[in-house]
């Protein structure tokens, strides 16, 4: 063994062509003329795909999307963001494809554009789509309690606005896809987190039965939500369709990663009523989510995540939330690690410290008085059964020594402490299926659609199968995502795989053991209920010395394998008008606390110590769980302190990893500790995002503690801190 993993970029197929995309240099323009003929004269160029190809008989559909079929495979007569595909080339070599991309002649008529979601909703703002007045394509609502009465009962009302900018997922492996048509069927190799969603969308585009589209996913080099849903697959599949049989491969370069998909921009206005003793009475939140040029997956996110993840894990008698999905002339936005819970926690946890300051109450004590407890009802009306918010918060507070006095620093170096907590839903309505296959040689195959992308999901699922069957881990083989070989899974996202696919694995192994009992019964001359399944054998319950091996059961029944199927399904959802219902089958819970040092001469923040805690229910793999917690914190440091895509009139100006900073070893906390809280009766919870959302507000709260300034616009850069210290305003 070499200790290596093959990724999509390593795959080579006979006769494979290389693809390159021609992209718009303008954020909003009419395509006056597009002439692909100069490209076709370049040696090695096999095909050029434009919108004209979709006008042919039996051509695929040009437009696709989740709720709104608003996104073209390639632009027809109008472009809506810098980087939008207007043509694509398939060639024998990358050099030929790149030369052809430069040769295609495109004339544009530039039109006015709008980039901020608030400005996009103002009267007279340029429309991204003519059929969408004010650029608002979705308005979702949550209504709980008497909001006017709640504010009337308050002794203090605090209102603030918090913002987050677009950001890049910056996964190590870029997006890629390979497509090949054979006999009217399509095979796609893709860096996707959602193979079955890709299968469904591509089948719809080409008017095919789903089973005619096969999607295979190699191990991914990171995803963080950016490889969810459908990305490159339509354009690669259409190119392969045009070249009739030869496989086509497209691998994005790093600059293209920045305009393929971003984090949503967010404007969050949060208004809270509170009594003088710290009891919350009302909360009103208005959120404008900048979705970019196309709706993509945003409507689904808004109906759940974008509505409930901005409130916070608190008992509040009256809550109103209005969440808007807004088109802008920026690249499409979509899932981003901690989707919409990161932005929500940034707002409500910074806001809680502002309230604590105004009331003169310790920030930890204010949260203690208001956090949800088991048996409480959330603002959606659902009962909170597993509530470990207080335990998570107190774990990090104790780790940091919150109750003890701390050094505030002196001179140019000031110190402060801050803490924060988060509450995150997972998919309210989804399904995970798996199949286990016991082979005649005693091996167990686990067939799952869960995508392995560095998080160790396949290891955790194999461990669950091993625990349920008693088999050693080395006898369990995981068969990964291939839509012709594995049963359906909704997606590998929302920290759902270990809990939801894990539950499907538990059901499948239970059914397998039941089938082993049934098959062994006549061989042991007993009834199935008289038998017990042990590791590798089935024995009589009362006479365990009488048993038969699993392999022998299969041999005696002339079977090469024994299969069992497992399904786990959730059926929640919220009322679209009131936001009442079931937002999540269980709630993800985490907290963070930190001590920082601020250089008041430069504004630079140094993280001296960070403590993170997450409620895990039951931990499957302690080492992997610990790494998830640490990875969340490190990822969160980037979002808190440095990461944002800077656009100049829609053009990204830092679309490379030299100008777009991500955390390095020098940026890590001097000390980083994490805790995993468990409950013997708890279900398995996901951990992929729990300790990420508290990072930014914990740092912002520590900054306020250190120097008395409140930053409300991420990231918290040295320049912003310096200006807050030395500018006319002490509170920015």
Coordinates of C-alpha atoms in Angstrom, one line a residue, residues 65-530:
X65 CA -32.5 24.7 -11.4
X66 CA -33.9 23.3 -8.1
X67 CA -37.1 25.4 -7.7
X68 CA -36.6 27.9 -10.4
X69 CA -35.4 26.8 -13.8
X70 CA -33.5 30.1 -14.2
X71 CA -29.9 29.0 -15.0
X72 CA -28.7 28.3 -18.5
X73 CA -26.1 25.7 -19.3
X74 CA -24.4 28.4 -21.3
X75 CA -25.8 32.0 -21.7
X76 CA -28.0 32.6 -24.7
X77 CA -28.4 36.3 -25.1
X78 CA -27.6 37.8 -21.7
X79 CA -25.0 37.3 -19.0
X80 CA -25.7 38.1 -15.3
X81 CA -22.3 37.8 -13.5
X82 CA -18.6 37.9 -14.2
X83 CA -17.6 34.4 -15.1
X84 CA -20.9 33.1 -16.5
X85 CA -20.3 30.5 -19.2
X86 CA -21.0 31.7 -22.7
X87 CA -19.4 28.8 -24.6
X88 CA -17.3 25.7 -24.0
X89 CA -14.6 23.9 -26.0
X90 CA -13.7 20.3 -26.2
X91 CA -10.2 19.7 -27.6
X92 CA -7.4 17.1 -27.7
X93 CA -5.2 19.1 -25.4
X94 CA -5.6 21.8 -22.8
X95 CA -3.4 24.1 -24.8
X96 CA -5.7 23.8 -27.8
X97 CA -8.7 24.4 -25.7
X98 CA -7.2 27.5 -24.1
X99 CA -6.2 28.9 -27.5
X100 CA -9.7 28.2 -28.8
X101 CA -11.3 30.0 -25.8
X102 CA -9.2 33.1 -26.7
X103 CA -10.2 32.8 -30.4
X104 CA -14.0 32.8 -29.9
X105 CA -15.3 36.2 -30.8
X106 CA -17.9 37.7 -28.4
X107 CA -19.3 41.2 -28.5
X108 CA -21.2 42.5 -25.4
X109 CA -23.4 45.5 -24.7
X110 CA -22.7 46.2 -21.0
X111 CA -25.8 47.0 -18.8
X112 CA -26.1 48.4 -15.3
X113 CA -25.6 45.9 -12.5
X114 CA -26.3 45.7 -8.8
X115 CA -24.2 43.7 -6.2
X116 CA -25.6 44.4 -2.7
X117 CA -28.8 42.5 -1.8
X118 CA -30.2 45.6 0.0
X119 CA -29.5 47.9 -2.9
X120 CA -31.0 45.3 -5.3
X121 CA -34.4 45.6 -3.6
X122 CA -34.6 49.4 -4.0
X123 CA -36.9 50.9 -6.6
X124 CA -35.1 51.4 -9.9
X125 CA -32.4 48.9 -9.2
X126 CA -31.3 46.9 -12.3
X127 CA -33.3 43.7 -12.5
X128 CA -31.3 40.5 -12.7
X129 CA -34.3 38.6 -14.1
X130 CA -37.2 40.6 -15.7
X131 CA -39.8 38.3 -14.2
X132 CA -38.6 39.1 -10.6
X133 CA -39.6 42.7 -9.4
X134 CA -37.3 44.1 -6.8
X135 CA -35.0 41.1 -7.4
X136 CA -36.7 39.3 -4.4
X137 CA -37.5 35.8 -5.6
X138 CA -38.5 34.4 -2.2
X139 CA -39.9 35.7 1.1
X140 CA -40.2 33.2 3.9
X141 CA -41.7 34.0 7.3
X142 CA -41.7 32.7 10.9
X143 CA -44.4 33.9 13.2
X144 CA -44.4 32.9 16.9
X145 CA -46.2 34.7 19.7
X146 CA -47.4 38.3 20.2
X147 CA -44.5 40.3 18.9
X148 CA -46.0 43.7 19.8
X149 CA -46.8 42.5 23.3
X150 CA -43.4 41.1 23.7
X151 CA -41.7 44.4 22.9
X152 CA -44.2 46.3 25.1
X153 CA -43.2 44.0 28.0
X154 CA -39.5 44.8 27.5
X155 CA -37.5 47.3 29.7
X156 CA -34.9 47.6 27.0
X157 CA -35.0 47.1 23.2
X158 CA -31.7 46.7 21.3
X159 CA -31.5 46.8 17.5
X160 CA -28.4 46.1 15.4
X161 CA -27.4 45.0 11.9
X162 CA -24.7 42.4 11.1
X163 CA -23.3 41.5 7.7
X164 CA -21.2 38.8 6.1
X165 CA -19.5 39.0 2.7
X166 CA -19.1 36.4 0.0
X167 CA -16.4 33.8 0.6
X168 CA -14.8 30.9 -1.2
X169 CA -14.9 27.3 0.0
X170 CA -11.2 27.0 -0.9
X171 CA -11.3 23.2 -1.0
X172 CA -7.9 21.7 -1.8
X173 CA -9.3 19.8 -4.8
X174 CA -11.0 22.0 -7.4
X175 CA -14.3 21.0 -9.1
X176 CA -14.1 18.5 -11.9
X177 CA -16.3 16.3 -14.0
X178 CA -15.9 13.7 -16.8
X179 CA -18.8 12.8 -19.1
X180 CA -19.2 10.0 -21.6
X181 CA -22.2 8.9 -23.7
X182 CA -22.6 5.3 -24.9
X183 CA -25.7 3.9 -26.5
X184 CA -27.9 6.8 -25.3
X185 CA -26.7 6.5 -21.7
X186 CA -24.5 8.9 -19.8
X187 CA -21.8 8.1 -17.3
X188 CA -20.6 11.0 -15.2
X189 CA -17.6 11.0 -12.9
X190 CA -18.0 14.1 -10.7
X191 CA -16.7 15.9 -7.6
X192 CA -20.2 16.2 -6.2
X193 CA -21.6 15.8 -2.7
X194 CA -25.0 15.0 -4.1
X195 CA -24.7 12.3 -6.8
X196 CA -28.5 11.5 -6.9
X197 CA -29.4 15.2 -7.2
X198 CA -27.0 15.4 -10.1
X199 CA -28.5 12.3 -11.7
X200 CA -32.0 13.8 -11.4
X201 CA -31.1 17.1 -12.9
X202 CA -29.1 15.7 -15.8
X203 CA -31.8 13.2 -16.6
X204 CA -34.3 16.1 -16.7
X205 CA -32.0 18.3 -18.9
X206 CA -31.7 15.4 -21.4
X207 CA -35.2 14.0 -21.1
X208 CA -33.9 10.6 -20.0
X209 CA -35.1 8.1 -17.4
X210 CA -32.9 8.5 -14.3
X211 CA -31.4 5.0 -14.7
X212 CA -29.9 6.2 -18.0
X213 CA -27.7 8.5 -16.1
X214 CA -24.9 7.0 -14.0
X215 CA -23.0 9.2 -11.5
X216 CA -19.8 8.0 -9.9
X217 CA -18.0 10.0 -7.2
X218 CA -14.4 9.3 -6.3
X219 CA -13.1 10.5 -2.9
X220 CA -13.2 14.3 -2.8
X221 CA -10.4 16.6 -1.6
X222 CA -12.8 18.7 0.5
X223 CA -16.2 20.0 -0.2
X224 CA -17.6 22.2 2.6
X225 CA -21.0 22.5 0.8
X226 CA -19.4 23.9 -2.4
X227 CA -19.7 20.6 -4.2
X228 CA -23.3 20.1 -3.3
X229 CA -26.1 20.0 -5.8
X230 CA -25.2 20.6 -9.5
X231 CA -22.1 22.5 -10.7
X232 CA -20.1 21.5 -13.8
X233 CA -22.1 18.5 -14.8
X234 CA -24.6 20.1 -17.2
X235 CA -21.9 21.8 -19.4
X236 CA -19.6 18.8 -19.4
X237 CA -22.5 16.4 -20.3
X238 CA -23.7 18.7 -23.1
X239 CA -20.1 18.9 -24.5
X240 CA -19.9 15.1 -24.4
X241 CA -23.3 14.9 -26.1
X242 CA -22.0 17.1 -28.9
X243 CA -18.8 15.1 -29.5
X244 CA -20.8 11.9 -29.8
X245 CA -19.2 9.2 -27.7
X246 CA -15.8 10.5 -26.7
X247 CA -15.3 11.3 -23.0
X248 CA -14.9 15.0 -22.0
X249 CA -13.1 16.2 -18.9
X250 CA -13.3 19.6 -17.2
X251 CA -11.2 20.6 -14.2
X252 CA -11.5 24.1 -13.0
X253 CA -8.5 26.2 -12.3
X254 CA -8.3 28.1 -9.0
X255 CA -9.6 31.4 -10.3
X256 CA -12.7 29.7 -11.7
X257 CA -13.4 28.3 -8.2
X258 CA -14.0 31.8 -7.0
X259 CA -16.8 32.5 -9.5
X260 CA -18.4 29.0 -9.5
X261 CA -20.1 29.3 -6.1
X262 CA -19.7 31.5 -3.1
X263 CA -21.1 31.9 0.4
X264 CA -24.3 34.0 0.6
X265 CA -23.9 37.7 1.4
X266 CA -26.1 38.5 4.4
X267 CA -27.7 41.6 5.9
X268 CA -29.2 40.6 9.3
X269 CA -31.2 43.2 11.2
X270 CA -31.9 41.9 14.7
X271 CA -34.1 43.6 17.3
X272 CA -34.6 42.1 20.8
X273 CA -36.7 43.1 23.7
X274 CA -35.4 42.2 27.2
X275 CA -36.4 42.8 30.8
X276 CA -34.0 44.4 33.3
X277 CA -33.3 40.9 34.8
X278 CA -32.1 39.7 31.4
X279 CA -35.3 37.7 30.4
X280 CA -35.8 37.9 26.7
X281 CA -39.3 38.9 25.7
X282 CA -39.3 39.3 21.9
X283 CA -37.0 39.0 18.9
X284 CA -37.5 40.3 15.4
X285 CA -35.1 39.4 12.6
X286 CA -35.0 40.6 9.0
X287 CA -32.5 38.8 6.7
X288 CA -31.6 39.6 3.1
X289 CA -29.7 36.7 1.6
X290 CA -27.7 37.7 -1.5
X291 CA -28.1 34.6 -3.7
X292 CA -26.2 35.9 -6.7
X293 CA -27.4 35.7 -10.3
X294 CA -29.4 32.4 -10.0
X295 CA -31.6 30.9 -7.4
X296 CA -29.7 27.6 -7.3
X297 CA -30.3 25.8 -4.0
X298 CA -31.2 29.0 -2.1
X299 CA -35.0 28.5 -2.0
X300 CA -34.6 25.2 -0.2
X301 CA -32.1 26.7 2.2
X302 CA -34.3 29.7 2.9
X303 CA -37.4 27.6 3.8
X304 CA -35.4 26.0 6.6
X305 CA -31.9 27.1 7.4
X306 CA -32.3 30.7 6.4
X307 CA -35.4 31.1 8.6
X308 CA -34.6 29.3 11.8
X309 CA -30.8 29.5 12.1
X310 CA -30.9 33.2 12.7
X311 CA -32.9 33.1 16.0
X312 CA -30.6 31.4 18.5
X313 CA -31.1 28.6 21.1
X314 CA -33.1 30.7 23.4
X315 CA -36.6 30.7 25.1
X316 CA -38.3 33.8 23.5
X317 CA -42.0 34.2 23.9
X318 CA -42.4 36.1 20.7
X319 CA -40.3 35.7 17.5
X320 CA -40.9 37.1 14.0
X321 CA -38.4 36.3 11.2
X322 CA -38.6 37.6 7.6
X323 CA -36.0 36.0 5.3
X324 CA -35.6 37.2 1.7
X325 CA -33.8 35.6 -1.2
X326 CA -32.4 38.3 -3.4
X327 CA -30.8 38.2 -6.9
X328 CA -27.7 40.2 -7.5
X329 CA -25.1 40.4 -10.3
X330 CA -22.6 38.2 -8.4
X331 CA -21.8 34.5 -8.9
X332 CA -24.4 32.1 -7.6
X333 CA -24.3 31.4 -3.8
X334 CA -25.0 28.1 -2.2
X335 CA -24.2 25.8 0.8
X336 CA -21.2 26.8 2.8
X337 CA -19.9 25.0 5.8
X338 CA -22.3 25.9 8.6
X339 CA -24.7 27.2 6.0
X340 CA -26.7 30.2 7.4
X341 CA -26.0 29.1 11.0
X342 CA -22.6 30.7 10.8
X343 CA -24.2 34.0 9.6
X344 CA -27.0 33.6 12.2
X345 CA -24.7 32.9 15.1
X346 CA -22.5 35.8 14.1
X347 CA -25.5 38.1 14.5
X348 CA -27.4 36.8 17.5
X349 CA -24.3 35.9 19.6
X350 CA -22.7 39.3 19.1
X351 CA -26.1 40.8 19.8
X352 CA -26.4 38.9 23.1
X353 CA -23.2 40.4 24.3
X354 CA -24.4 43.9 23.4
X355 CA -27.5 43.2 25.4
X356 CA -25.4 42.0 28.3
X357 CA -23.3 45.1 28.2
X358 CA -26.4 47.4 28.2
X359 CA -27.9 45.6 31.2
X360 CA -24.6 45.2 33.1
X361 CA -25.1 41.4 33.2
X362 CA -22.3 38.9 32.7
X363 CA -22.6 37.5 29.1
X364 CA -22.4 33.9 30.4
X365 CA -25.1 34.6 33.0
X366 CA -27.4 36.2 30.5
X367 CA -27.3 33.1 28.3
X368 CA -27.8 30.8 31.3
X369 CA -31.1 32.6 32.1
X370 CA -32.4 32.2 28.5
X371 CA -31.0 29.0 26.9
X372 CA -33.4 26.3 25.8
X373 CA -33.8 23.4 28.2
X374 CA -35.1 19.8 27.6
X375 CA -38.9 20.0 27.3
X376 CA -39.0 23.6 26.0
X377 CA -40.5 24.5 22.7
X378 CA -38.6 26.3 20.0
X379 CA -40.1 29.2 18.1
X380 CA -41.2 26.8 15.4
X381 CA -43.4 25.1 17.9
X382 CA -41.4 21.9 18.1
X383 CA -40.4 20.2 21.3
X384 CA -36.7 20.3 22.2
X385 CA -35.9 16.9 23.6
X386 CA -32.1 16.7 23.5
X387 CA -30.9 20.1 24.8
X388 CA -27.3 20.4 25.9
X389 CA -26.7 24.0 25.0
X390 CA -26.0 25.0 28.6
X391 CA -23.7 22.1 29.1
X392 CA -21.7 23.0 26.0
X393 CA -21.5 26.6 27.1
X394 CA -20.4 25.9 30.6
X395 CA -17.8 23.4 29.3
X396 CA -16.0 26.1 27.3
X397 CA -16.5 28.7 30.0
X398 CA -14.9 26.4 32.6
X399 CA -12.1 25.5 30.1
X400 CA -11.3 29.2 29.8
X401 CA -11.6 29.9 33.5
X402 CA -14.5 32.4 32.9
X403 CA -15.3 32.8 36.6
X404 CA -11.7 33.8 37.4
X405 CA -10.3 37.3 37.0
X406 CA -8.1 37.6 33.9
X407 CA -5.3 39.9 32.8
X408 CA -6.6 42.8 30.7
X409 CA -3.1 43.7 29.4
X410 CA -1.5 47.1 29.2
X411 CA 0.2 49.4 26.8
X412 CA -0.3 48.4 23.2
X413 CA -1.4 44.9 24.0
X414 CA -4.9 44.4 25.4
X415 CA -6.6 41.1 26.3
X416 CA -10.2 40.1 26.3
X417 CA -12.4 37.1 26.6
X418 CA -15.6 36.1 24.8
X419 CA -17.9 33.2 24.3
X420 CA -20.7 32.2 22.0
X421 CA -23.1 29.3 21.3
X422 CA -24.9 28.0 18.3
X423 CA -28.0 26.0 17.2
X424 CA -28.2 24.4 13.8
X425 CA -30.9 22.3 12.1
X426 CA -30.2 19.5 9.7
X427 CA -32.4 18.5 6.7
X428 CA -36.0 18.3 7.9
X429 CA -37.0 16.1 5.1
X430 CA -34.6 13.6 3.6
X431 CA -33.8 9.9 3.1
X432 CA -30.8 7.7 3.4
X433 CA -30.7 4.1 2.2
X434 CA -27.9 1.5 2.3
X435 CA -27.4 -2.1 1.5
X436 CA -25.3 -4.6 3.3
X437 CA -24.1 -7.8 1.5
X438 CA -22.7 -10.7 3.4
X439 CA -20.4 -12.7 1.1
X440 CA -19.8 -16.4 1.2
X441 CA -16.2 -15.8 2.3
X442 CA -17.4 -13.9 5.4
X443 CA -16.8 -10.4 4.1
X444 CA -19.5 -7.8 4.6
X445 CA -20.0 -5.1 1.9
X446 CA -21.6 -1.8 2.9
X447 CA -23.1 0.0 -0.2
X448 CA -23.7 3.7 0.6
X449 CA -24.2 6.9 -1.3
X450 CA -22.4 8.9 1.4
X451 CA -19.5 10.8 -0.2
X452 CA -16.1 10.5 1.4
X453 CA -14.5 13.9 1.3
X454 CA -11.9 13.8 4.0
X455 CA -14.3 13.7 6.9
X456 CA -13.9 10.0 7.5
X457 CA -17.5 9.1 6.9
X458 CA -16.8 5.7 5.3
X459 CA -14.7 4.8 8.3
X460 CA -17.4 5.8 10.8
X461 CA -20.1 3.9 8.8
X462 CA -17.9 0.8 8.7
X463 CA -17.4 1.1 12.4
X464 CA -21.2 1.2 13.0
X465 CA -21.6 -1.9 10.8
X466 CA -18.8 -3.6 12.7
X467 CA -20.4 -2.7 16.1
X468 CA -23.8 -4.0 15.0
X469 CA -22.5 -7.3 13.5
X470 CA -19.5 -8.0 15.7
X471 CA -17.3 -8.4 12.6
X472 CA -13.7 -7.0 12.7
X473 CA -13.3 -3.8 10.7
X474 CA -10.9 -5.3 8.2
X475 CA -13.7 -7.7 7.0
X476 CA -16.0 -4.8 6.1
X477 CA -15.7 -3.2 2.7
X478 CA -17.4 0.1 1.9
X479 CA -18.7 0.5 -1.7
X480 CA -19.0 4.3 -2.3
X481 CA -21.2 6.5 -4.4
X482 CA -22.2 5.0 -7.8
X483 CA -25.8 5.5 -8.6
X484 CA -26.0 2.1 -10.4
X485 CA -24.5 0.2 -7.4
X486 CA -25.7 1.9 -4.3
X487 CA -29.2 2.9 -3.1
X488 CA -30.4 6.5 -2.7
X489 CA -29.0 9.1 -0.3
X490 CA -30.2 12.7 -0.3
X491 CA -26.8 14.4 0.0
X492 CA -23.6 14.4 2.0
X493 CA -24.1 17.7 3.7
X494 CA -25.7 19.3 6.8
X495 CA -23.7 17.1 9.1
X496 CA -26.2 14.3 8.5
X497 CA -24.2 11.3 7.3
X498 CA -23.1 9.6 10.5
X499 CA -26.5 10.1 12.1
X500 CA -28.9 9.5 9.2
X501 CA -26.9 7.0 7.1
X502 CA -25.6 5.5 10.3
X503 CA -29.2 4.8 11.3
X504 CA -29.8 3.2 7.9
X505 CA -26.8 1.0 8.5
X506 CA -28.1 0.0 11.9
X507 CA -31.5 -1.0 10.3
X508 CA -29.8 -2.9 7.4
X509 CA -27.6 -4.9 9.8
X510 CA -30.5 -5.7 12.0
X511 CA -32.4 -7.0 9.0
X512 CA -29.4 -9.0 8.0
X513 CA -29.2 -10.7 11.4
X514 CA -32.9 -11.4 11.2
X515 CA -32.4 -13.0 7.8
X516 CA -29.5 -15.1 9.2
X517 CA -31.8 -16.3 12.0
X518 CA -34.5 -17.2 9.5
X519 CA -32.1 -19.1 7.2
X520 CA -30.4 -20.9 10.1
X521 CA -33.6 -22.0 11.8
X522 CA -34.2 -25.1 9.6
X523 CA -30.5 -26.0 9.7
X524 CA -30.5 -26.0 13.5
X525 CA -34.0 -27.5 13.7
X526 CA -35.3 -24.6 15.7
X527 CA -37.6 -21.6 15.4
X528 CA -36.0 -18.2 14.5
X529 CA -37.0 -16.7 17.9
X530 CA -35.0 -19.5 19.6

